[in-house]
Coordinates of N, CA, C and O and ligand atoms in Angstrom, one line a residue:
M1 N 0.8 -1.2 0.0 CA 0.0 0.0 0.0 C 0.9 1.3 0.0 O 1.9 1.3 0.7
H2 N 0.6 2.2 -0.9 CA 1.4 3.4 -1.0 C 0.6 4.5 -0.4 O -0.5 4.9 -0.9
N3 N 1.1 5.1 0.7 CA 0.4 6.3 1.1 C 1.3 7.5 0.7 O 2.4 7.7 1.1
L4 N 0.7 8.3 -0.3 CA 1.5 9.4 -0.8 C 1.6 10.5 0.2 O 0.6 10.8 0.9
S5 N 2.8 11.1 0.3 CA 2.9 12.2 1.1 C 3.9 13.2 0.4 O 4.5 12.9 -0.6
T6 N 4.1 14.3 1.1 CA 5.0 15.3 0.5 C 6.5 14.8 0.4 O 7.3 15.4 -0.4
D7 N 6.9 13.8 1.1 CA 8.2 13.3 0.9 C 8.3 12.1 0.0 O 9.3 11.5 -0.2
T8 N 7.2 11.8 -0.7 CA 7.2 10.7 -1.7 C 8.2 11.0 -2.8 O 8.1 12.1 -3.4
N9 N 9.0 10.1 -3.2 CA 9.9 10.2 -4.3 C 9.0 9.7 -5.5 O 8.9 8.5 -5.7
I10 N 8.5 10.7 -6.3 CA 7.5 10.3 -7.3 C 8.1 9.5 -8.4 O 7.5 8.4 -8.7
P11 N 9.3 9.8 -9.0 CA 9.8 8.9 -10.0 C 10.0 7.5 -9.5 O 9.7 6.6 -10.2
K12 N 10.5 7.4 -8.3 CA 10.7 6.0 -7.8 C 9.4 5.3 -7.6 O 9.3 4.1 -7.9
L13 N 8.4 6.0 -7.1 CA 7.1 5.4 -6.9 C 6.5 4.9 -8.2 O 6.0 3.8 -8.3
L14 N 6.6 5.7 -9.3 CA 6.1 5.3 -10.6 C 6.8 4.1 -11.0 O 6.2 3.1 -11.5
K15 N 8.2 4.0 -10.9 CA 8.9 2.8 -11.3 C 8.5 1.6 -10.5 O 8.4 0.5 -11.0
D16 N 8.3 1.8 -9.2 CA 8.0 0.7 -8.3 C 6.7 0.1 -8.7 O 6.5 -1.1 -8.5
V17 N 5.7 0.9 -9.2 CA 4.4 0.3 -9.6 C 4.5 -0.1 -11.1 O 3.5 -0.5 -11.7
G18 N 5.6 0.0 -11.7 CA 5.8 -0.5 -13.1 C 5.4 0.5 -14.2 O 5.1 0.1 -15.3
L19 N 5.3 1.8 -13.8 CA 5.0 2.8 -14.8 C 6.2 3.5 -15.3 O 7.1 3.8 -14.5
R20 N 6.1 3.9 -16.5 CA 7.2 4.8 -17.1 C 7.1 6.2 -16.4 O 5.9 6.7 -16.2
V21 N 8.2 6.8 -16.1 CA 8.2 8.1 -15.5 C 8.0 9.1 -16.7 O 8.8 9.2 -17.6
T22 N 6.9 9.8 -16.6 CA 6.6 10.9 -17.6 C 6.4 12.2 -16.9 O 5.9 12.2 -15.7
P23 N 6.8 13.3 -17.5 CA 6.5 14.6 -16.8 C 5.1 14.8 -16.4 O 4.7 15.4 -15.4
Q24 N 4.2 14.3 -17.3 CA 2.7 14.5 -17.0 C 2.3 13.7 -15.8 O 1.6 14.2 -14.9
R25 N 2.7 12.4 -15.7 CA 2.4 11.6 -14.5 C 3.0 12.2 -13.3 O 2.3 12.3 -12.2
E26 N 4.2 12.7 -13.4 CA 4.8 13.4 -12.2 C 4.0 14.6 -11.8 O 3.8 14.8 -10.6
A27 N 3.6 15.4 -12.8 CA 2.9 16.6 -12.5 C 1.6 16.3 -11.8 O 1.2 17.0 -10.8
I28 N 0.9 15.3 -12.2 CA -0.4 14.9 -11.7 C -0.2 14.5 -10.2 O -0.9 14.9 -9.3
L29 N 0.7 13.6 -10.0 CA 1.0 13.1 -8.6 C 1.4 14.2 -7.7 O 1.0 14.3 -6.6
N30 N 2.3 15.0 -8.3 CA 2.8 16.1 -7.5 C 1.7 17.1 -7.0 O 1.6 17.5 -5.9
F31 N 0.8 17.3 -7.9 CA -0.4 18.1 -7.6 C -1.2 17.5 -6.5 O -1.6 18.1 -5.5
L32 N -1.5 16.2 -6.7 CA -2.4 15.5 -5.7 C -1.8 15.5 -4.3 O -2.5 15.6 -3.3
I33 N -0.4 15.3 -4.3 CA 0.2 15.2 -3.0 C 0.1 16.5 -2.2 O 0.0 16.6 -1.0
H34 N 0.2 17.6 -3.0 CA 0.1 18.9 -2.3 C -1.3 19.5 -2.2 O -1.5 20.5 -1.5
Y35 N -2.2 18.9 -2.8 CA -3.6 19.4 -2.8 C -4.2 19.0 -1.5 O -4.1 17.9 -1.0
E36 N -4.8 20.0 -0.9 CA -5.5 19.7 0.4 C -6.9 19.2 0.2 O -7.7 20.0 -0.1
G37 N -7.1 17.9 0.3 CA -8.4 17.4 0.1 C -8.5 16.4 -1.0 O -7.5 15.6 -1.2
H38 N -9.6 16.3 -1.7 CA -9.9 15.2 -2.5 C -10.2 15.8 -3.9 O -11.3 16.3 -4.1
A39 N -9.3 15.7 -4.8 CA -9.4 16.4 -6.1 C -10.3 15.7 -7.1 O -10.4 14.5 -7.1
T40 N -11.0 16.5 -7.9 CA -11.7 15.9 -9.0 C -10.8 16.0 -10.2 O -9.8 16.7 -10.2
V41 N -11.2 15.3 -11.3 CA -10.4 15.4 -12.5 C -10.3 16.8 -13.0 O -9.2 17.3 -13.5
D42 N -11.3 17.6 -12.8 CA -11.3 19.0 -13.2 C -10.3 19.8 -12.4 O -9.6 20.6 -13.0
D43 N -10.2 19.5 -11.1 CA -9.2 20.2 -10.3 C -7.8 19.9 -10.9 O -7.0 20.8 -10.9
I44 N -7.6 18.7 -11.2 CA -6.3 18.3 -11.7 C -6.0 19.0 -13.1 O -4.9 19.5 -13.3
Y45 N -7.0 18.9 -13.9 CA -6.9 19.5 -15.2 C -6.6 21.0 -15.1 O -5.6 21.5 -15.8
Q46 N -7.3 21.7 -14.2 CA -7.0 23.2 -14.1 C -5.6 23.4 -13.6 O -4.9 24.4 -14.0
A47 N -5.1 22.5 -12.8 CA -3.7 22.7 -12.2 C -2.6 22.4 -13.2 O -1.6 23.1 -13.3
V48 N -2.8 21.3 -14.0 CA -1.7 20.9 -14.9 C -1.8 21.5 -16.3 O -0.8 21.5 -17.1
H49 N -3.0 22.0 -16.7 CA -3.2 22.6 -18.0 C -2.2 23.6 -18.4 O -1.7 23.6 -19.5
P50 N -1.9 24.6 -17.6 CA -0.9 25.6 -18.0 C 0.4 25.0 -18.4 O 1.0 25.5 -19.4
T51 N 0.9 24.0 -17.7 CA 2.2 23.4 -18.1 C 2.0 22.4 -19.2 O 2.9 22.2 -20.0
F52 N 0.9 21.6 -19.2 CA 0.7 20.6 -20.2 C -0.6 20.8 -21.0 O -1.6 20.1 -20.7
P53 N -0.6 21.8 -21.9 CA -1.9 22.1 -22.5 C -2.4 20.9 -23.4 O -3.6 20.9 -23.7
G54 N -1.5 20.0 -23.8 CA -2.0 18.9 -24.6 C -2.7 17.8 -23.8 O -3.2 16.8 -24.3
L55 N -2.6 17.9 -22.5 CA -3.2 16.8 -21.6 C -4.7 17.1 -21.5 O -5.1 18.1 -20.9
S56 N -5.5 16.1 -22.0 CA -6.9 16.4 -22.0 C -7.5 15.8 -20.7 O -6.9 15.0 -20.0
V57 N -8.8 16.3 -20.5 CA -9.5 15.8 -19.3 C -9.7 14.3 -19.4 O -9.5 13.6 -18.3
S58 N -9.9 13.7 -20.6 CA -10.1 12.3 -20.6 C -8.8 11.5 -20.4 O -8.8 10.4 -19.7
T59 N -7.7 12.1 -20.8 CA -6.4 11.4 -20.5 C -6.1 11.4 -19.0 O -5.7 10.4 -18.4
I60 N -6.5 12.6 -18.4 CA -6.3 12.7 -16.9 C -7.2 11.7 -16.2 O -6.7 10.9 -15.3
Y61 N -8.4 11.6 -16.7 CA -9.3 10.6 -16.1 C -8.8 9.2 -16.2 O -8.8 8.4 -15.2
N62 N -8.3 8.8 -17.4 CA -7.8 7.5 -17.6 C -6.5 7.2 -16.7 O -6.4 6.1 -16.2
T63 N -5.7 8.3 -16.6 CA -4.5 8.1 -15.8 C -4.9 7.9 -14.3 O -4.3 7.1 -13.6
M64 N -5.9 8.6 -13.9 CA -6.4 8.5 -12.5 C -7.0 7.1 -12.2 O -6.8 6.5 -11.2
K65 N -7.7 6.6 -13.2 CA -8.3 5.3 -13.1 C -7.1 4.2 -12.9 O -7.2 3.3 -12.1
H66 N -6.1 4.4 -13.8 CA -5.0 3.6 -13.8 C -4.2 3.7 -12.4 O -3.9 2.6 -11.8
F67 N -4.0 4.9 -11.9 CA -3.4 5.1 -10.6 C -4.3 4.3 -9.5 O -3.7 3.8 -8.6
G68 N -5.6 4.4 -9.7 CA -6.5 3.7 -8.7 C -6.3 2.2 -8.8 O -6.2 1.6 -7.7
E69 N -6.2 1.7 -9.9 CA -6.0 0.2 -10.1 C -4.6 -0.2 -9.4 O -4.5 -1.3 -8.9
L70 N -3.7 0.7 -9.5 CA -2.3 0.4 -9.0 C -2.3 0.7 -7.5 O -1.2 0.4 -6.8
G71 N -3.3 1.2 -6.9 CA -3.4 1.5 -5.5 C -2.7 2.7 -5.0 O -2.4 2.9 -3.9
L72 N -2.4 3.6 -6.0 CA -1.8 4.9 -5.6 C -2.8 5.9 -5.1 O -2.4 6.8 -4.3
V73 N -4.0 5.8 -5.6 CA -5.1 6.7 -5.1 C -6.3 5.8 -5.0 O -6.4 4.7 -5.5
K74 N -7.3 6.4 -4.3 CA -8.6 5.8 -4.2 C -9.6 6.6 -4.8 O -9.7 7.8 -4.5
E75 N -10.4 6.0 -5.6 CA -11.5 6.8 -6.3 C -12.7 6.8 -5.3 O -13.1 5.7 -4.8
I76 N -13.3 8.0 -5.1 CA -14.5 8.0 -4.3 C -15.6 8.6 -5.1 O -15.4 9.6 -5.8
T77 N -16.7 7.9 -5.1 CA -17.9 8.4 -5.9 C -19.0 8.6 -4.9 O -19.3 7.8 -4.0
F78 N -19.7 9.7 -5.1 CA -20.9 10.0 -4.3 C -22.1 10.2 -5.3 O -22.1 11.2 -6.0
G79 N -22.9 9.2 -5.4 CA -24.1 9.3 -6.3 C -23.6 9.7 -7.7 O -22.7 9.1 -8.3
D80 N -24.2 10.8 -8.2 CA -24.0 11.3 -9.5 C -22.8 12.3 -9.6 O -22.5 12.7 -10.7
A81 N -22.3 12.7 -8.5 CA -21.3 13.7 -8.5 C -20.0 13.2 -9.1 O -19.8 12.0 -9.1
A82 N -19.2 14.1 -9.6 CA -17.9 13.7 -10.2 C -17.0 12.9 -9.2 O -17.0 13.2 -8.0
S83 N -16.3 11.9 -9.7 CA -15.4 11.2 -8.8 C -14.4 12.1 -8.2 O -14.0 13.0 -8.9
R84 N -14.0 11.8 -7.0 CA -12.9 12.5 -6.4 C -11.8 11.5 -6.2 O -12.1 10.3 -6.0
F85 N -10.6 11.9 -6.1 CA -9.5 11.0 -5.9 C -8.7 11.4 -4.6 O -8.4 12.5 -4.3
D86 N -8.5 10.3 -3.8 CA -8.0 10.4 -2.5 C -6.6 9.9 -2.5 O -6.4 8.7 -2.9
V87 N -5.6 10.6 -2.0 CA -4.3 10.1 -1.8 C -4.2 9.2 -0.6 O -3.2 8.5 -0.4
N88 N -5.2 9.3 0.3 CA -5.2 8.5 1.5 C -5.9 7.1 1.1 O -7.1 7.1 0.9
V89 N -5.0 6.1 0.9 CA -5.6 4.8 0.4 C -5.9 3.9 1.6 O -6.3 2.7 1.4
Q90 N -5.6 4.3 2.8 CA -6.0 3.5 4.0 C -7.6 3.5 4.0 O -8.2 4.4 3.7
P91 N -8.1 2.4 4.5 CA -9.6 2.4 4.6 C -10.1 3.5 5.5 O -9.6 3.6 6.7
H92 N -10.9 4.4 5.0 CA -11.4 5.5 5.8 C -12.7 6.0 5.3 O -13.1 5.5 4.2
H93 N -13.4 6.8 6.0 CA -14.7 7.3 5.6 C -14.7 8.8 5.6 O -13.6 9.4 5.9
H94 N -15.8 9.4 5.1 CA -15.8 10.9 4.9 C -16.9 11.6 5.6 O -18.1 11.1 5.5
L95 N -16.6 12.7 6.2 CA -17.6 13.6 6.6 C -17.8 14.6 5.4 O -16.7 15.0 4.9
V96 N -19.0 14.8 5.0 CA -19.2 15.7 3.8 C -20.0 16.9 4.2 O -21.1 16.8 4.8
C97 N -19.4 18.1 4.0 CA -20.1 19.3 4.3 C -21.1 19.6 3.2 O -20.7 19.7 2.0
K98 N -22.4 19.7 3.6 CA -23.4 20.0 2.6 C -23.3 21.3 2.0 O -23.9 21.6 0.9
H99 N -22.6 22.3 2.6 CA -22.5 23.6 2.2 C -21.4 23.9 1.2 O -21.6 24.4 0.1
C100 N -20.2 23.5 1.6 CA -19.0 23.8 0.7 C -18.5 22.5 0.0 O -17.6 22.6 -0.8
G101 N -19.0 21.4 0.4 CA -18.6 20.2 -0.3 C -17.3 19.6 0.1 O -16.9 18.6 -0.4
K102 N -16.8 20.2 1.2 CA -15.5 19.7 1.7 C -15.6 18.2 2.2 O -16.7 17.9 2.8
L103 N -14.6 17.4 2.0 CA -14.6 16.1 2.6 C -13.5 16.1 3.7 O -12.4 16.5 3.5
I104 N -13.9 15.5 4.8 CA -12.9 15.3 5.9 C -12.8 13.8 6.2 O -13.8 13.2 6.4
D105 N -11.6 13.3 6.2 CA -11.4 11.9 6.5 C -11.7 11.6 8.0 O -11.3 12.3 8.8
F106 N -12.3 10.4 8.2 CA -12.3 9.9 9.5 C -12.2 8.4 9.5 O -12.4 7.8 8.4
Y107 N -11.9 7.8 10.6 CA -11.6 6.4 10.7 C -12.6 5.7 11.7 O -13.0 6.4 12.7
L108 N -12.9 4.5 11.5 CA -13.7 3.8 12.5 C -12.7 2.9 13.2 O -11.8 2.3 12.6
P109 N -12.9 2.8 14.5 CA -12.0 2.0 15.3 C -11.9 0.6 14.9 O -10.8 0.0 14.9
Q110 N -12.9 0.0 14.5 CA -12.9 -1.4 14.1 C -14.0 -1.6 13.0 O -14.9 -0.8 13.0
P111 N -13.9 -2.7 12.3 CA -15.0 -2.9 11.3 C -16.3 -3.0 12.1 O -16.4 -3.8 13.1
P112 N -17.3 -2.3 11.7 CA -18.6 -2.4 12.4 C -19.2 -3.8 12.2 O -18.9 -4.4 11.2
N113 N -20.0 -4.2 13.1 CA -20.7 -5.5 13.0 C -22.0 -5.2 12.1 O -22.9 -4.6 12.5
F114 N -21.9 -5.6 10.8 CA -23.0 -5.4 9.9 C -24.2 -6.3 10.3 O -24.0 -7.5 10.3
A115 N -25.3 -5.7 10.7 CA -26.5 -6.5 11.0 C -27.2 -6.7 9.8 O -28.1 -5.9 9.4
L116 N -26.8 -7.7 9.0 CA -27.5 -7.9 7.7 C -28.8 -8.6 7.9 O -29.0 -9.5 8.7
P117 N -29.8 -8.1 7.1 CA -31.1 -8.8 7.2 C -31.1 -10.2 6.7 O -30.2 -10.5 5.9
P118 N -32.0 -11.0 7.0 CA -32.0 -12.4 6.6 C -31.9 -12.7 5.1 O -31.1 -13.5 4.7
D119 N -32.5 -11.8 4.4 CA -32.5 -12.0 2.9 C -31.1 -11.6 2.3 O -30.9 -11.8 1.1
A120 N -30.2 -11.1 3.1 CA -28.9 -10.8 2.7 C -27.9 -11.8 3.2 O -26.7 -11.6 3.1
S121 N -28.4 -12.9 3.7 CA -27.5 -13.9 4.3 C -26.6 -14.4 3.2 O -27.1 -14.6 2.0
G122 N -25.3 -14.7 3.4 CA -24.4 -15.2 2.4 C -23.7 -14.0 1.7 O -22.8 -14.3 0.9
F123 N -24.2 -12.8 1.9 CA -23.5 -11.7 1.3 C -22.2 -11.4 1.9 O -22.2 -11.3 3.2
E124 N -21.2 -11.4 1.2 CA -19.9 -11.1 1.8 C -19.5 -9.6 1.5 O -19.4 -9.2 0.4
V125 N -19.3 -8.9 2.6 CA -19.0 -7.5 2.5 C -17.5 -7.4 2.1 O -16.6 -7.9 2.8
E126 N -17.2 -6.7 1.0 CA -15.8 -6.5 0.6 C -15.3 -5.1 0.8 O -14.2 -4.9 1.0
D127 N -16.2 -4.2 0.7 CA -15.8 -2.8 0.8 C -17.0 -2.0 1.2 O -18.1 -2.3 0.9
Y128 N -16.8 -1.0 2.0 CA -17.9 -0.1 2.4 C -17.3 1.3 2.6 O -16.1 1.4 3.0
H129 N -18.1 2.3 2.5 CA -17.6 3.6 2.7 C -18.8 4.4 3.3 O -19.9 4.4 2.7
L130 N -18.5 5.1 4.4 CA -19.5 5.9 5.0 C -19.4 7.3 4.6 O -18.3 7.9 4.6
E131 N -20.6 7.9 4.3 CA -20.6 9.3 3.9 C -21.5 9.9 4.9 O -22.7 9.7 5.0
V132 N -20.9 10.7 5.8 CA -21.7 11.3 6.9 C -21.9 12.8 6.5 O -20.9 13.6 6.4
K133 N -23.1 13.2 6.3 CA -23.4 14.6 5.9 C -23.6 15.5 7.0 O -24.1 15.1 8.1
G134 N -23.2 16.7 6.9 CA -23.4 17.7 7.9 C -22.8 19.1 7.5 O -22.7 19.3 6.3
T135 N -22.5 19.9 8.4 CA -22.0 21.2 8.2 C -20.6 21.4 8.8 O -20.5 21.1 10.0
C136 N -19.6 21.8 8.1 CA -18.3 21.9 8.7 C -18.2 23.1 9.6 O -19.0 24.0 9.5
R137 N -17.1 23.2 10.4 CA -17.0 24.2 11.3 C -16.9 25.6 10.6 O -17.6 26.5 11.1
E138 N -16.2 25.7 9.5 CA -16.0 27.0 8.8 C -17.4 27.4 8.3 O -17.8 28.6 8.5
C139 N -18.2 26.5 7.8 CA -19.5 26.9 7.3 C -20.5 27.3 8.5 O -21.3 28.2 8.4
R140 N -20.3 26.6 9.6 CA -21.1 26.9 10.8 C -20.8 28.3 11.3 O -21.6 29.1 11.6
D141 N -19.4 28.6 11.3 CA -19.0 29.9 11.8 C -19.6 31.0 10.9 O -20.0 32.0 11.3
K142 N -19.5 30.7 9.6 CA -20.0 31.7 8.6 C -21.5 32.0 8.8 O -21.9 33.1 8.9
E143 N -22.3 30.9 9.0 CA -23.7 31.0 9.3 C -24.0 31.8 10.5 O -24.8 32.7 10.5
R144 N -23.2 31.6 11.5 CA -23.4 32.3 12.8 C -23.1 33.7 12.6 O -23.8 34.6 13.1
N145 N -22.0 34.1 11.9 CA -21.6 35.5 11.7 C -22.7 36.2 10.9 O -23.0 37.3 11.2
E146 N -23.3 35.5 9.9 CA -24.3 36.1 9.1 C -25.6 36.4 10.0 O -26.2 37.4 9.8
Q147 N -25.8 35.5 10.9 CA -27.0 35.7 11.8 C -26.9 36.9 12.7 O -27.8 37.6 13.0
T148 N -25.6 37.1 13.2 CA -25.4 38.2 14.2 C -25.2 39.5 13.5 O -25.2 40.5 14.2
Q149 N -25.1 39.6 12.2 CA -24.9 40.9 11.6 C -26.2 41.7 11.4 O -27.2 41.1 11.2
Ligands
ZN201 ZN1 -18.4 23.6 4.7
ZN202 ZN1 -10.4 10.7 2.2

């Protein structure tokens, strides 16, 4: 499992997973490592476009899918919203702010005991992701300030 961080040696990491080192792949990973949060393909596109104008949204999407298969990133999907890519590949869950859309990682101390209904007997849980909706502190502060003005 690769947990990307700001000290990750990107060319070495690409070689370790069997990918050729290209400036485009390096730029995408470098952006993700320094991006605070969970980037969409569009965020990545906006960031790398000035340096690599030939890199299309679909190429970036395919690259991200590939990085996901290699375990470098984790793709998170929420309903119909655009996929986001997480450099935190440890099993974790997300608090989702309904106002600004920010995702905050959180962990559960142990796998919960799934109380599966009888008609789901035999179902083997392989993966699960909790999406806990609410309002982040910044948005709550903003709301409070607006109320007091
Ligand atoms: Zn918020
Ligand atoms: Zn996350």
